[in-house]
Short mmCIF file of C-alpha atoms in Angstrom, two decimals:
data_model
loop_
_atom_site.label_atom_id
_atom_site.label_comp_id
_atom_site.label_asym_id
_atom_site.label_seq_id
_atom_site.Cartn_x
_atom_site.Cartn_y
_atom_site.Cartn_z
CA UNK A 1 -115.10 111.15 -82.59
CA UNK A 2 -113.13 113.83 -79.64
CA UNK A 3 -110.79 116.17 -81.49
CA UNK A 4 -107.34 114.72 -80.93
CA UNK A 5 -104.61 117.12 -79.27
CA UNK A 6 -102.43 119.53 -82.24
CA UNK A 7 -99.91 117.70 -82.95
CA UNK A 8 -97.59 118.16 -86.58
CA UNK A 9 -98.62 115.47 -88.00
CA UNK A 10 -102.02 114.99 -86.55
CA UNK A 11 -102.06 111.62 -86.17
CA UNK A 12 -103.01 110.18 -82.85
CA UNK A 13 -99.21 108.51 -81.65
CA UNK A 14 -99.98 105.35 -80.57
CA UNK A 15 -100.77 104.43 -83.55
CA UNK A 16 -97.30 104.73 -85.74
CA UNK A 17 -96.10 101.83 -84.38
CA UNK A 18 -98.82 99.64 -85.29
CA UNK A 19 -98.19 101.34 -88.68
CA UNK A 20 -94.61 100.65 -88.54
CA UNK A 21 -95.81 96.68 -87.55
CA UNK A 22 -98.28 96.68 -90.89
CA UNK A 23 -95.19 98.20 -93.07
CA UNK A 24 -92.23 95.42 -91.17
CA UNK A 25 -94.52 92.86 -91.53
CA UNK A 26 -95.76 93.62 -95.31
CA UNK A 27 -92.22 94.20 -96.52
CA UNK A 28 -90.35 91.61 -94.60
CA UNK A 29 -91.15 89.25 -96.16
CA UNK A 30 -89.56 90.91 -99.57
CA UNK A 31 -86.86 91.45 -97.87
CA UNK A 32 -86.47 88.13 -97.35
CA UNK A 33 -86.94 86.59 -100.87
CA UNK A 34 -83.95 89.58 -101.81
CA UNK A 35 -81.43 88.04 -99.59
CA UNK A 36 -82.24 84.34 -99.71
CA UNK A 37 -82.08 85.27 -103.48
CA UNK A 38 -78.78 83.09 -105.11
CA UNK A 39 -77.63 85.42 -107.07
CA UNK A 40 -75.00 83.62 -108.34
CA UNK A 41 -77.12 81.47 -109.58
CA UNK A 42 -79.20 84.39 -111.80
CA UNK A 43 -78.02 84.97 -115.86
CA UNK A 44 -78.54 80.64 -115.63
CA UNK A 45 -82.12 80.80 -114.20
CA UNK A 46 -83.66 83.54 -115.37
CA UNK A 47 -81.38 81.64 -119.19
CA UNK A 48 -83.78 78.88 -118.75
CA UNK A 49 -86.51 78.70 -122.22
CA UNK A 50 -88.76 77.51 -119.77
CA UNK A 51 -89.13 80.78 -117.12
CA UNK A 52 -88.96 83.10 -120.33
CA UNK A 53 -91.74 80.74 -120.92
CA UNK A 54 -93.52 80.69 -118.01
CA UNK A 55 -93.45 84.73 -117.94
CA UNK A 56 -94.47 85.45 -121.38
CA UNK A 57 -97.63 83.89 -121.00
CA UNK A 58 -98.17 85.48 -117.83
CA UNK A 59 -97.95 89.12 -118.95
CA UNK A 60 -100.03 87.31 -122.00
CA UNK A 61 -103.25 85.65 -120.40
CA UNK A 62 -102.55 88.32 -117.30
CA UNK A 63 -103.47 91.79 -119.36
CA UNK A 64 -105.61 88.94 -121.88
CA UNK A 65 -107.82 88.83 -118.53
CA UNK A 66 -108.33 91.86 -117.40
CA UNK A 67 -109.17 93.15 -121.27
CA UNK A 68 -112.02 91.10 -120.25
CA UNK A 69 -112.61 92.21 -117.15
CA UNK A 70 -112.81 95.55 -118.82
CA UNK A 71 -114.73 94.97 -121.58
CA UNK A 72 -117.82 92.29 -119.18
CA UNK A 73 -116.86 94.31 -116.19
CA UNK A 74 -117.64 97.65 -116.99
CA UNK A 75 -121.63 97.08 -117.88
CA UNK A 76 -122.18 94.82 -115.49
CA UNK A 77 -121.10 97.42 -113.45
CA UNK A 78 -123.31 100.03 -114.60
CA UNK A 79 -125.89 97.98 -114.45
CA UNK A 80 -124.84 97.39 -110.03
CA UNK A 81 -124.60 101.32 -109.75
CA UNK A 82 -128.31 102.55 -111.82
CA UNK A 83 -130.01 100.18 -113.01
CA UNK A 84 -133.28 100.09 -110.35
CA UNK A 85 -134.42 96.46 -110.16
CA UNK A 86 -135.11 93.59 -107.72
CA UNK A 87 -132.91 91.44 -106.21
CA UNK A 88 -129.85 94.18 -106.53
CA UNK A 89 -128.25 93.82 -103.08
CA UNK A 90 -128.33 90.12 -103.68
CA UNK A 91 -126.48 90.84 -107.11
CA UNK A 92 -123.94 92.83 -105.89
CA UNK A 93 -122.74 90.37 -102.95
CA UNK A 94 -122.95 87.40 -104.96
CA UNK A 95 -120.24 89.46 -107.55
CA UNK A 96 -117.94 89.42 -105.29
CA UNK A 97 -118.14 85.78 -104.27
CA UNK A 98 -115.30 85.01 -106.41
CA UNK A 99 -113.67 87.41 -104.14
CA UNK A 100 -114.04 84.86 -101.27
CA UNK A 101 -114.19 81.30 -102.95
CA UNK A 102 -110.77 79.92 -102.46
CA UNK A 103 -109.31 79.66 -106.11
CA UNK A 104 -108.70 76.13 -105.85
CA UNK A 105 -112.69 75.78 -105.57
CA UNK A 106 -113.36 78.23 -108.46
CA UNK A 107 -111.51 76.10 -110.20
CA UNK A 108 -114.09 72.96 -109.69
CA UNK A 109 -116.59 75.21 -110.11
CA UNK A 110 -115.06 75.89 -113.51
CA UNK A 111 -115.32 72.91 -114.47
CA UNK A 112 -119.23 72.31 -113.52
CA UNK A 113 -119.50 75.25 -115.34
CA UNK A 114 -117.19 75.22 -118.46
CA UNK A 115 -115.48 72.02 -118.57
CA UNK A 116 -115.86 69.99 -121.61
CA UNK A 117 -118.85 67.41 -119.45
CA UNK A 118 -119.99 70.82 -118.16
CA UNK A 119 -123.57 72.35 -118.10
CA UNK A 120 -122.16 75.34 -121.12
CA UNK A 121 -118.82 72.90 -121.78
CA UNK A 122 -120.47 70.45 -122.96
CA UNK A 123 -123.34 72.21 -125.58
CA UNK A 124 -119.02 74.80 -126.49
CA UNK A 125 -117.61 71.31 -127.51
CA UNK A 126 -120.73 69.29 -129.46
CA UNK A 127 -121.82 72.23 -131.21
CA UNK A 128 -118.81 74.67 -131.66
CA UNK A 129 -115.69 71.89 -131.03
CA UNK A 130 -114.04 74.05 -128.27
CA UNK A 131 -112.56 72.86 -124.82
CA UNK A 132 -111.85 75.22 -122.76
CA UNK A 133 -109.47 73.49 -120.19
CA UNK A 134 -106.13 72.99 -119.99
CA UNK A 135 -105.00 75.57 -123.46
CA UNK A 136 -104.70 79.01 -123.18
CA UNK A 137 -108.00 80.86 -123.41
CA UNK A 138 -108.90 78.10 -120.03
CA UNK A 139 -105.98 80.01 -118.30
CA UNK A 140 -107.35 82.98 -119.66
CA UNK A 141 -111.41 81.61 -118.42
CA UNK A 142 -109.95 81.66 -114.41
CA UNK A 143 -107.54 84.68 -114.10
CA UNK A 144 -111.26 86.73 -115.22
CA UNK A 145 -112.63 84.90 -113.86
CA UNK A 146 -110.73 86.07 -110.58
CA UNK A 147 -110.34 88.99 -111.02
CA UNK A 148 -113.65 89.96 -112.26
CA UNK A 149 -114.88 91.49 -108.64
CA UNK A 150 -112.37 93.07 -108.45
CA UNK A 151 -112.13 95.39 -111.68
CA UNK A 152 -116.15 95.77 -110.83
CA UNK A 153 -116.41 97.53 -106.96
CA UNK A 154 -114.29 100.11 -108.24
CA UNK A 155 -116.10 101.08 -111.33
CA UNK A 156 -118.99 101.35 -109.97
CA UNK A 157 -117.85 102.53 -106.35
CA UNK A 158 -116.70 105.19 -109.27
CA UNK A 159 -119.36 105.62 -110.93
CA UNK A 160 -121.44 106.65 -107.20
CA UNK A 161 -119.41 108.94 -107.37
CA UNK A 162 -120.43 110.68 -110.68
CA UNK A 163 -122.40 113.90 -110.27
CA UNK A 164 -125.21 113.08 -112.34
CA UNK A 165 -126.06 116.48 -113.23
CA UNK A 166 -122.46 115.95 -116.11
CA UNK A 167 -125.11 113.34 -117.26
CA UNK A 168 -128.46 115.65 -117.76
CA UNK A 169 -126.57 118.33 -118.68
CA UNK A 170 -125.71 116.28 -121.91
CA UNK A 171 -128.94 114.29 -122.05
CA UNK A 172 -130.53 118.12 -122.25
CA UNK A 173 -128.26 119.22 -125.26
CA UNK A 174 -129.96 116.52 -127.32
CA UNK A 175 -127.18 113.53 -126.23
CA UNK A 176 -128.87 110.27 -126.42
CA UNK A 177 -127.21 108.11 -124.10
CA UNK A 178 -125.34 105.79 -125.72
CA UNK A 179 -123.44 108.96 -126.25
CA UNK A 180 -123.70 110.32 -122.63
CA UNK A 181 -122.06 107.10 -121.23
CA UNK A 182 -119.51 107.84 -123.88
CA UNK A 183 -118.07 110.91 -123.62
CA UNK A 184 -119.53 112.01 -119.83
CA UNK A 185 -119.53 109.15 -118.26
CA UNK A 186 -117.02 107.18 -118.95
CA UNK A 187 -114.55 110.12 -119.11
CA UNK A 188 -115.47 110.50 -115.26
CA UNK A 189 -114.55 107.43 -113.84
CA UNK A 190 -111.98 106.16 -116.21
CA UNK A 191 -109.60 107.07 -113.33
CA UNK A 192 -112.23 103.69 -111.44
CA UNK A 193 -111.02 101.38 -114.29
CA UNK A 194 -108.00 102.11 -114.32
CA UNK A 195 -108.01 101.17 -111.39
CA UNK A 196 -109.94 98.58 -111.68
CA UNK A 197 -108.57 97.10 -114.58
CA UNK A 198 -104.95 97.36 -113.32
CA UNK A 199 -105.85 95.44 -109.39
CA UNK A 200 -107.22 92.93 -111.32
CA UNK A 201 -104.43 92.94 -113.48
CA UNK A 202 -102.03 91.98 -110.87
CA UNK A 203 -104.44 89.55 -109.02
CA UNK A 204 -105.00 87.55 -112.74
CA UNK A 205 -100.86 87.83 -112.51
CA UNK A 206 -100.51 85.67 -109.70
CA UNK A 207 -103.63 83.72 -110.02
CA UNK A 208 -101.97 80.03 -108.98
CA UNK A 209 -105.09 78.15 -107.18
CA UNK A 210 -107.53 78.65 -109.93
CA UNK A 211 -105.77 78.36 -112.94
CA UNK A 212 -104.08 75.22 -112.50
CA UNK A 213 -106.81 74.27 -111.48
CA UNK A 214 -108.89 74.72 -114.79
CA UNK A 215 -106.22 74.95 -117.33
CA UNK A 216 -103.96 72.40 -115.24
CA UNK A 217 -100.01 72.97 -116.18
CA UNK A 218 -98.78 72.35 -119.58
CA UNK A 219 -94.95 74.15 -120.40
CA UNK A 220 -95.18 76.79 -123.06
CA UNK A 221 -100.18 76.61 -122.75
CA UNK A 222 -100.71 76.78 -119.45
CA UNK A 223 -97.96 76.91 -117.34
CA UNK A 224 -98.05 80.25 -116.13
CA UNK A 225 -95.35 81.73 -113.46
CA UNK A 226 -97.16 81.11 -110.08
CA UNK A 227 -97.04 77.69 -111.25
CA UNK A 228 -93.70 77.47 -112.73
CA UNK A 229 -92.84 78.47 -108.62
CA UNK A 230 -94.77 76.35 -107.17
CA UNK A 231 -93.15 73.32 -109.51
CA UNK A 232 -89.79 74.17 -108.40
CA UNK A 233 -90.01 74.64 -104.94
CA UNK A 234 -90.59 71.12 -104.74
CA UNK A 235 -87.72 70.70 -107.64
CA UNK A 236 -84.81 73.16 -106.16
CA UNK A 237 -86.23 75.65 -104.24
CA UNK A 238 -83.25 78.01 -105.13
CA UNK A 239 -84.52 78.40 -109.09
CA UNK A 240 -87.74 79.47 -107.06
CA UNK A 241 -86.41 82.27 -104.79
CA UNK A 242 -85.15 83.65 -108.04
CA UNK A 243 -88.47 83.03 -110.35
CA UNK A 244 -90.77 84.79 -107.71
CA UNK A 245 -88.24 87.77 -107.23
CA UNK A 246 -88.50 88.01 -111.27
CA UNK A 247 -92.54 87.72 -111.50
CA UNK A 248 -92.47 90.24 -108.31
CA UNK A 249 -89.73 93.27 -110.89
CA UNK A 250 -91.93 92.66 -113.66
CA UNK A 251 -94.97 92.93 -111.31
CA UNK A 252 -94.52 95.99 -109.39
CA UNK A 253 -92.67 97.42 -111.88
CA UNK A 254 -95.22 96.93 -114.29
CA UNK A 255 -97.81 98.65 -111.39
CA UNK A 256 -95.06 102.21 -111.15
CA UNK A 257 -95.37 102.51 -114.50
CA UNK A 258 -98.87 102.79 -115.20
CA UNK A 259 -99.09 104.55 -112.04
CA UNK A 260 -97.11 106.99 -113.35
CA UNK A 261 -98.28 107.35 -116.39
CA UNK A 262 -102.23 107.06 -115.48
CA UNK A 263 -103.41 107.39 -112.71
CA UNK A 264 -101.00 110.60 -110.92
CA UNK A 265 -100.67 109.63 -107.91
CA UNK A 266 -104.26 108.95 -106.70
CA UNK A 267 -104.36 105.67 -106.97
CA UNK B 1 -103.88 69.36 -99.88
CA UNK B 2 -105.98 68.14 -97.90
CA UNK B 3 -105.93 67.78 -94.01
CA UNK B 4 -108.14 65.05 -92.51
CA UNK B 5 -107.71 65.83 -88.55
CA UNK B 6 -109.22 62.12 -87.23
CA UNK B 7 -110.32 63.47 -84.03
CA UNK B 8 -114.14 62.38 -83.97
CA UNK B 9 -113.23 59.26 -84.43
CA UNK B 10 -110.60 59.03 -81.48
CA UNK B 11 -113.64 60.82 -79.73
CA UNK B 12 -115.78 58.13 -79.89
CA UNK B 13 -113.81 55.52 -78.88
CA UNK B 14 -113.03 57.17 -76.32
CA UNK B 15 -117.04 57.75 -75.33
CA UNK B 16 -117.43 53.75 -75.81
CA UNK B 17 -114.94 52.88 -73.57
CA UNK B 18 -113.84 51.36 -76.73
CA UNK B 19 -110.35 50.03 -75.79
CA UNK B 20 -111.65 46.30 -75.65
CA UNK B 21 -109.03 44.25 -78.52
CA UNK B 22 -112.39 41.48 -79.39
CA UNK B 23 -113.71 43.23 -81.61
CA UNK B 24 -111.32 43.85 -85.05
CA UNK B 25 -109.67 41.18 -86.91
CA UNK B 26 -106.80 42.64 -86.77
CA UNK B 27 -105.40 43.34 -83.52
CA UNK B 28 -103.16 39.51 -82.88
CA UNK B 29 -101.16 41.25 -85.36
CA UNK B 30 -99.14 44.08 -82.09
CA UNK B 31 -98.34 41.37 -79.99
CA UNK B 32 -96.47 43.56 -77.06
CA UNK B 33 -98.33 46.63 -78.08
CA UNK B 34 -100.40 47.25 -75.31
CA UNK B 35 -97.87 47.46 -73.24
CA UNK B 36 -96.47 51.36 -74.32
CA UNK B 37 -100.11 52.12 -75.52
CA UNK B 38 -101.65 53.76 -72.13
CA UNK B 39 -97.91 55.34 -72.49
CA UNK B 40 -99.21 56.74 -76.04
CA UNK B 41 -100.85 60.15 -75.86
CA UNK B 42 -100.48 64.72 -77.70
CA UNK B 43 -100.73 64.73 -81.06
CA UNK B 44 -99.43 63.06 -84.06
CA UNK B 45 -98.59 64.58 -87.75
CA UNK B 46 -98.08 61.43 -90.10
CA UNK B 47 -97.32 63.66 -93.56
CA UNK B 48 -97.80 60.94 -96.35
CA UNK B 49 -98.16 60.76 -99.72
CA UNK B 50 -101.19 61.43 -101.76
CA UNK B 51 -101.92 57.14 -103.17
CA UNK B 52 -101.78 56.47 -99.19
CA UNK B 53 -104.99 58.65 -98.64
CA UNK B 54 -107.37 55.63 -97.90
CA UNK B 55 -104.86 53.54 -96.36
CA UNK B 56 -103.35 55.10 -93.91
CA UNK B 57 -106.75 56.91 -92.86
CA UNK B 58 -108.37 53.21 -92.20
CA UNK B 59 -104.94 52.82 -90.99
CA UNK B 60 -105.27 55.86 -88.86
CA UNK B 61 -109.24 54.71 -87.63
CA UNK B 62 -107.00 51.34 -86.44
CA UNK B 63 -104.07 53.10 -84.22
CA UNK B 64 -106.32 55.40 -82.71
CA UNK B 65 -108.42 52.19 -81.18
CA UNK B 66 -104.85 51.28 -80.07
CA UNK B 67 -104.17 54.69 -78.83
CA UNK B 68 -106.98 56.02 -77.62
CA UNK B 69 -105.22 58.96 -75.80
CA UNK B 70 -103.71 60.18 -79.32
CA UNK B 71 -105.05 62.10 -81.51
CA UNK B 72 -103.73 61.65 -84.58
CA UNK B 73 -103.40 63.62 -87.16
CA UNK B 74 -103.05 63.83 -91.66
CA UNK B 75 -101.33 65.45 -94.26
CA UNK B 76 -102.06 64.14 -98.05
CA UNK B 77 -99.90 65.54 -100.87
CA UNK B 78 -97.77 64.80 -103.87
CA UNK B 79 -94.75 63.39 -101.58
CA UNK B 80 -92.49 66.30 -102.98
CA UNK B 81 -93.98 68.98 -101.94
CA UNK B 82 -94.13 67.15 -99.00
CA UNK B 83 -90.44 66.74 -98.70
CA UNK B 84 -90.47 70.69 -99.45
CA UNK B 85 -92.30 71.19 -96.10
CA UNK B 86 -89.76 69.02 -93.95
CA UNK B 87 -87.04 69.94 -95.65
CA UNK B 88 -88.31 73.70 -94.15
CA UNK B 89 -89.09 72.85 -90.82
CA UNK B 90 -91.98 71.66 -91.37
CA UNK B 91 -93.09 70.48 -87.60
CA UNK B 92 -94.28 66.22 -88.55
CA UNK B 93 -93.46 63.17 -86.55
CA UNK B 94 -93.96 60.67 -89.19
CA UNK B 95 -93.47 60.99 -93.50
CA UNK B 96 -94.46 58.43 -95.55
CA UNK B 97 -93.40 58.96 -99.61
CA UNK B 98 -93.81 57.37 -102.80
CA UNK B 99 -90.15 57.03 -104.12
CA UNK B 100 -87.55 56.39 -102.33
CA UNK B 101 -85.31 59.18 -104.43
CA UNK B 102 -88.12 62.12 -102.69
CA UNK B 103 -87.23 60.46 -98.99
CA UNK B 104 -84.27 60.66 -100.48
CA UNK B 105 -83.96 64.40 -100.26
CA UNK B 106 -85.12 64.31 -97.27
CA UNK B 107 -82.69 62.10 -94.79
CA UNK B 108 -80.07 64.15 -97.71
CA UNK B 109 -80.84 67.00 -95.76
CA UNK B 110 -80.48 64.80 -91.94
CA UNK B 111 -84.56 65.56 -91.18
CA UNK B 112 -84.71 61.47 -90.75
CA UNK B 113 -84.32 60.21 -87.87
CA UNK B 114 -82.31 56.01 -87.87
CA UNK B 115 -82.70 54.37 -91.73
CA UNK B 116 -86.04 54.43 -94.02
CA UNK B 117 -87.82 51.63 -94.51
CA UNK B 118 -90.03 50.68 -97.80
CA UNK B 119 -93.55 49.49 -96.35
CA UNK B 120 -94.94 48.75 -99.94
CA UNK B 121 -94.76 48.59 -103.69
CA UNK B 122 -97.32 50.06 -106.14
CA UNK B 123 -97.12 50.84 -109.99
CA UNK B 124 -99.28 52.23 -112.76
CA UNK B 125 -102.59 52.01 -114.82
CA UNK B 126 -104.48 53.54 -117.00
CA UNK B 127 -107.71 55.66 -115.95
CA UNK B 128 -109.91 56.54 -117.71
CA UNK B 129 -113.74 58.15 -117.42
CA UNK B 130 -116.21 55.46 -117.21
CA UNK B 131 -117.63 55.13 -120.81
CA UNK B 132 -114.26 56.00 -122.11
CA UNK B 133 -115.12 58.83 -124.87
CA UNK B 134 -111.04 58.35 -125.97
CA UNK B 135 -111.53 54.34 -126.30
CA UNK B 136 -108.24 53.89 -124.72
CA UNK B 137 -107.66 50.69 -124.35
CA UNK B 138 -103.51 50.48 -123.89
CA UNK B 139 -99.94 52.53 -123.96
CA UNK B 140 -99.88 54.38 -126.70
CA UNK B 141 -103.04 55.72 -127.39
CA UNK B 142 -101.14 58.08 -124.55
CA UNK B 143 -99.55 58.97 -128.34
CA UNK B 144 -102.73 60.19 -129.51
CA UNK B 145 -103.30 63.86 -130.02
CA UNK B 146 -107.20 64.35 -130.52
CA UNK B 147 -107.41 62.44 -126.65
CA UNK B 148 -107.34 65.21 -124.03
CA UNK B 149 -104.42 63.55 -121.29
CA UNK B 150 -102.93 64.26 -118.21
CA UNK B 151 -99.89 62.65 -116.50
CA UNK B 152 -98.49 63.52 -112.85
CA UNK B 153 -95.39 66.77 -112.94
CA UNK B 154 -92.22 64.84 -113.71
CA UNK B 155 -90.90 66.09 -109.86
CA UNK B 156 -93.48 64.13 -108.54
CA UNK B 157 -93.67 60.93 -108.29
CA UNK B 158 -96.71 58.95 -109.96
CA UNK B 159 -95.12 61.17 -113.22
CA UNK B 160 -91.75 60.24 -113.08
CA UNK B 161 -93.21 56.39 -112.53
CA UNK B 162 -94.97 57.38 -116.19
CA UNK B 163 -91.72 59.14 -117.65
CA UNK B 164 -89.87 55.98 -116.32
CA UNK B 165 -93.12 53.78 -119.05
CA UNK B 166 -93.26 55.99 -121.24
CA UNK B 167 -89.21 55.62 -122.32
CA UNK B 168 -89.70 52.22 -122.08
CA UNK B 169 -92.15 51.91 -124.43
CA UNK B 170 -91.24 54.14 -126.68
CA UNK B 171 -93.91 55.85 -126.73
CA UNK B 172 -94.06 59.75 -127.03
CA UNK B 173 -96.96 61.41 -125.06
CA UNK B 174 -99.61 63.94 -126.40
CA UNK B 175 -99.85 65.62 -122.75
CA UNK B 176 -102.56 68.53 -122.05
CA UNK B 177 -101.97 68.95 -118.20
CA UNK B 178 -99.28 67.51 -115.90
CA UNK B 179 -100.63 67.70 -111.98
CA UNK B 180 -99.71 68.62 -108.80
CA UNK B 181 -99.88 64.89 -107.76
CA UNK B 182 -101.94 61.97 -108.41
CA UNK B 183 -104.38 62.77 -106.78
CA UNK B 184 -106.05 65.54 -109.17
CA UNK B 185 -104.63 63.84 -112.15
CA UNK B 186 -107.63 60.60 -111.07
CA UNK B 187 -110.52 63.83 -110.70
CA UNK B 188 -109.58 65.14 -113.60
CA UNK B 189 -110.37 61.51 -114.95
CA UNK B 190 -113.20 61.62 -112.46
CA UNK B 191 -114.39 64.37 -113.72
CA UNK B 192 -113.91 63.69 -117.72
CA UNK B 193 -112.18 66.30 -118.47
CA UNK B 194 -109.59 64.54 -119.39
CA UNK B 195 -109.82 60.46 -121.61
CA UNK B 196 -107.28 59.21 -119.77
CA UNK B 197 -104.13 59.52 -117.06
CA UNK B 198 -102.10 57.40 -115.59
CA UNK B 199 -101.84 57.21 -111.84
CA UNK B 200 -101.23 54.04 -109.40
CA UNK B 201 -103.91 50.42 -109.88
CA UNK B 202 -104.27 51.30 -105.46
CA UNK B 203 -106.04 55.24 -106.79
CA UNK B 204 -107.85 53.05 -109.68
CA UNK B 205 -108.84 51.04 -107.25
CA UNK B 206 -109.93 53.74 -104.20
CA UNK B 207 -112.26 55.34 -106.38
CA UNK B 208 -114.02 52.36 -106.60
CA UNK B 209 -116.73 52.28 -109.88
CA UNK B 210 -115.54 55.75 -111.14
CA UNK B 211 -112.88 55.48 -113.47
CA UNK B 212 -111.74 52.69 -115.18
CA UNK B 213 -108.48 51.02 -114.71
CA UNK B 214 -106.57 49.81 -117.79
CA UNK B 215 -103.07 47.30 -117.11
CA UNK B 216 -100.67 47.51 -119.72
CA UNK B 217 -96.89 45.10 -119.44
CA UNK B 218 -94.59 48.44 -119.16
CA UNK B 219 -95.73 48.39 -115.89
CA UNK B 220 -93.65 46.25 -114.07
CA UNK B 221 -90.74 49.35 -115.81
CA UNK B 222 -92.28 51.44 -113.06
CA UNK B 223 -92.34 50.85 -110.25
CA UNK B 224 -91.85 52.64 -107.05
CA UNK B 225 -91.86 52.01 -102.97
CA UNK B 226 -92.95 53.11 -100.52
CA UNK B 227 -90.17 54.57 -97.80
CA UNK B 228 -92.09 55.52 -94.32
CA UNK B 229 -89.96 57.37 -91.42
CA UNK B 230 -89.32 58.80 -88.29
CA UNK B 231 -88.44 62.58 -88.62
CA UNK B 232 -85.94 63.71 -86.52
CA UNK B 233 -87.40 67.03 -85.36
CA UNK B 234 -90.22 64.58 -84.26
CA UNK B 235 -92.30 66.66 -81.34
CA UNK B 236 -93.46 63.16 -80.47
CA UNK B 237 -90.95 60.69 -81.78
CA UNK B 238 -93.18 57.53 -79.78
CA UNK B 239 -96.07 58.16 -80.99
CA UNK B 240 -94.48 58.50 -83.95
CA UNK B 241 -92.78 55.05 -83.75
CA UNK B 242 -95.37 53.70 -83.18
CA UNK B 243 -97.36 54.66 -86.35
CA UNK B 244 -94.14 53.93 -88.26
CA UNK B 245 -94.44 49.46 -86.77
CA UNK B 246 -98.51 49.57 -87.26
CA UNK B 247 -98.01 50.57 -90.52
CA UNK B 248 -95.08 48.29 -91.08
CA UNK B 249 -96.65 45.41 -89.21
CA UNK B 250 -98.17 42.09 -89.68
CA UNK B 251 -102.32 44.28 -90.02
CA UNK B 252 -100.88 47.20 -91.75
CA UNK B 253 -99.07 45.12 -94.58
CA UNK B 254 -102.89 43.57 -94.82
CA UNK B 255 -104.80 46.82 -95.05
CA UNK B 256 -102.23 47.75 -97.40
CA UNK B 257 -102.62 44.63 -99.67
CA UNK B 258 -106.55 45.12 -99.61
CA UNK B 259 -106.27 48.51 -101.36
CA UNK B 260 -103.89 47.17 -103.72
CA UNK B 261 -100.05 47.25 -103.02
CA UNK B 262 -97.38 44.91 -103.64
CA UNK B 263 -95.54 43.76 -100.67
CA UNK B 264 -91.59 45.39 -100.56
#
C-alpha cells in the first residue's frame, strides 16, 4: 500500500465525502423519526398501560437473554478459541448461522426444536409440562438465539488476543485451570465480554421476527416493543413513531451509560 | 410477507403459444376481453389479503393466460398492513382487502380510483390440529384456560371478526397469542403449537387435510366483506382494471366459490 501525501489528519480526501454520505444515511432515518414524532400527543401515547407493559417486557427479556448469552456463550467462545479438535472451523461457521438466518426462519426453526411438537420440546412438555412457545420464557429463548453469536464472536476475538504467558505464569505458580480461567483469563477478556453482552442486549431488544413467530404476541406476556410498534403501524402510524422514539431513546441511553461506566472509550 | 412472481407461468404460456382459448373451462366468461388483451402489458402489482393467497394465485394463472404480455406480481399480507403500505405510497395497482373497514382506510386517504366493489364474503371457522389434542368442539372451548389458543390480532380483519363472534357468544377467550395475519394463525395450528384458532373457512379448506375445521353458529355474526379496487396511483391502471374485472367475472366468482368464499 503506498503512503498518502502528508495531511493534517492523515486521511485520503476521497474518503471524506463517502464517510459523510454514510453518516447521513445512518442518521437521516433517526432524524426523520424525531421530525415526524407527534410531540403533542406523546404524553398520551406514553401513558398507555400497554406501552409501559411492552417496554418493561422488552427490557426484562433483553436483559435475561443477554445473561443467557453470557452464561452459555463465554464457555462456547472459550471452546472455539482454545480447544483443538477436528471440525472446529465448521463449528465456528455453524455458530454464526443465526446471524445470517432471517429471524422469522429462526422462529420456525425454534418451533421444530423447542415447540410443543418439536424434537426436544415434545419431551419438555411430556416430562416436565414445560411449553416454551407463547410464553415470556419463549421470548427470552428467541432473543438469546439471535443474539448469542454476537457475544460468542466478540469474546472469541478477545480470547485470541490474550497473551498466553500470563496463563502459563499462573499455572507455574500452582493455579488450577479453573482458577486461572476465573482469575487471569476472564479479567483480561472482560472488556470483550462486556462489549459482547452489550451487543447481544441491543440485538435482543430490537428482535422482532423470531419473537413474533416463536413466542407470538400477547400483551403483558410476549408483546415486546418491536411487536407493539409493528401493530401500532397498522392502526395508528403516529403512535408507532412515538413508540419507536421511546425504544430508541431507551436503548441509546442504556448503551451510553454502559459505555461510560464499563468501557471507557474502547468500544 | 409472501411475494410471488408468476413470471414463470407467463413464460411457459408464451413459449407454448397458449393464447388459444379452447382449453380452459371458464374462458367464455369474459366477453370482449380478447379485444384489449393485446394492449395490456407490463407488471401488474396486486396487494391482497392473506386469506386470498390460494384463490388469487389461481386467478393469476387465468389472468396470465388471457394477457400473456403482462407480468403479475402478488403481495399477500394482513389487509391492515397492506393498507398502511398503500397509504405510505407503496406502488401497486390493485388492493383486495378482507374487510370494508381496511378498504375504508385507503379510500379515506384518497388512494383509491373509483369505488371499491365487494366481490366475496367469508366467515370464520374453528381450526384445530388433525389429532385435536385439546378436544375442541365448539366456540365455548376457547375459554378453557388449559388450551393454547391463537386468534388474529384485533387490528387485522380476521381478528376483528373473531372479536365480534366471541362477543356475540358472550365468551371471554383465554388467548395465548394474537397473530399478525390469518395465515400465521393457521400455521400455528398446522404445527400443532396451538390447540385451536379462529381462521376463515377458506383457509381451512386451502390447508387441505393439514388442519380440521369446525363450524360454529356464531360465525354468522362475523361475516367479512371482501372489497377490491384499482388504486389512484396505479402504475398500470388498465391492467389493474382487467384484473379487477376478472375477479368480479363469473369465472372469478366460480373460483372463489370453489375455494369456499360466499357470494357478495
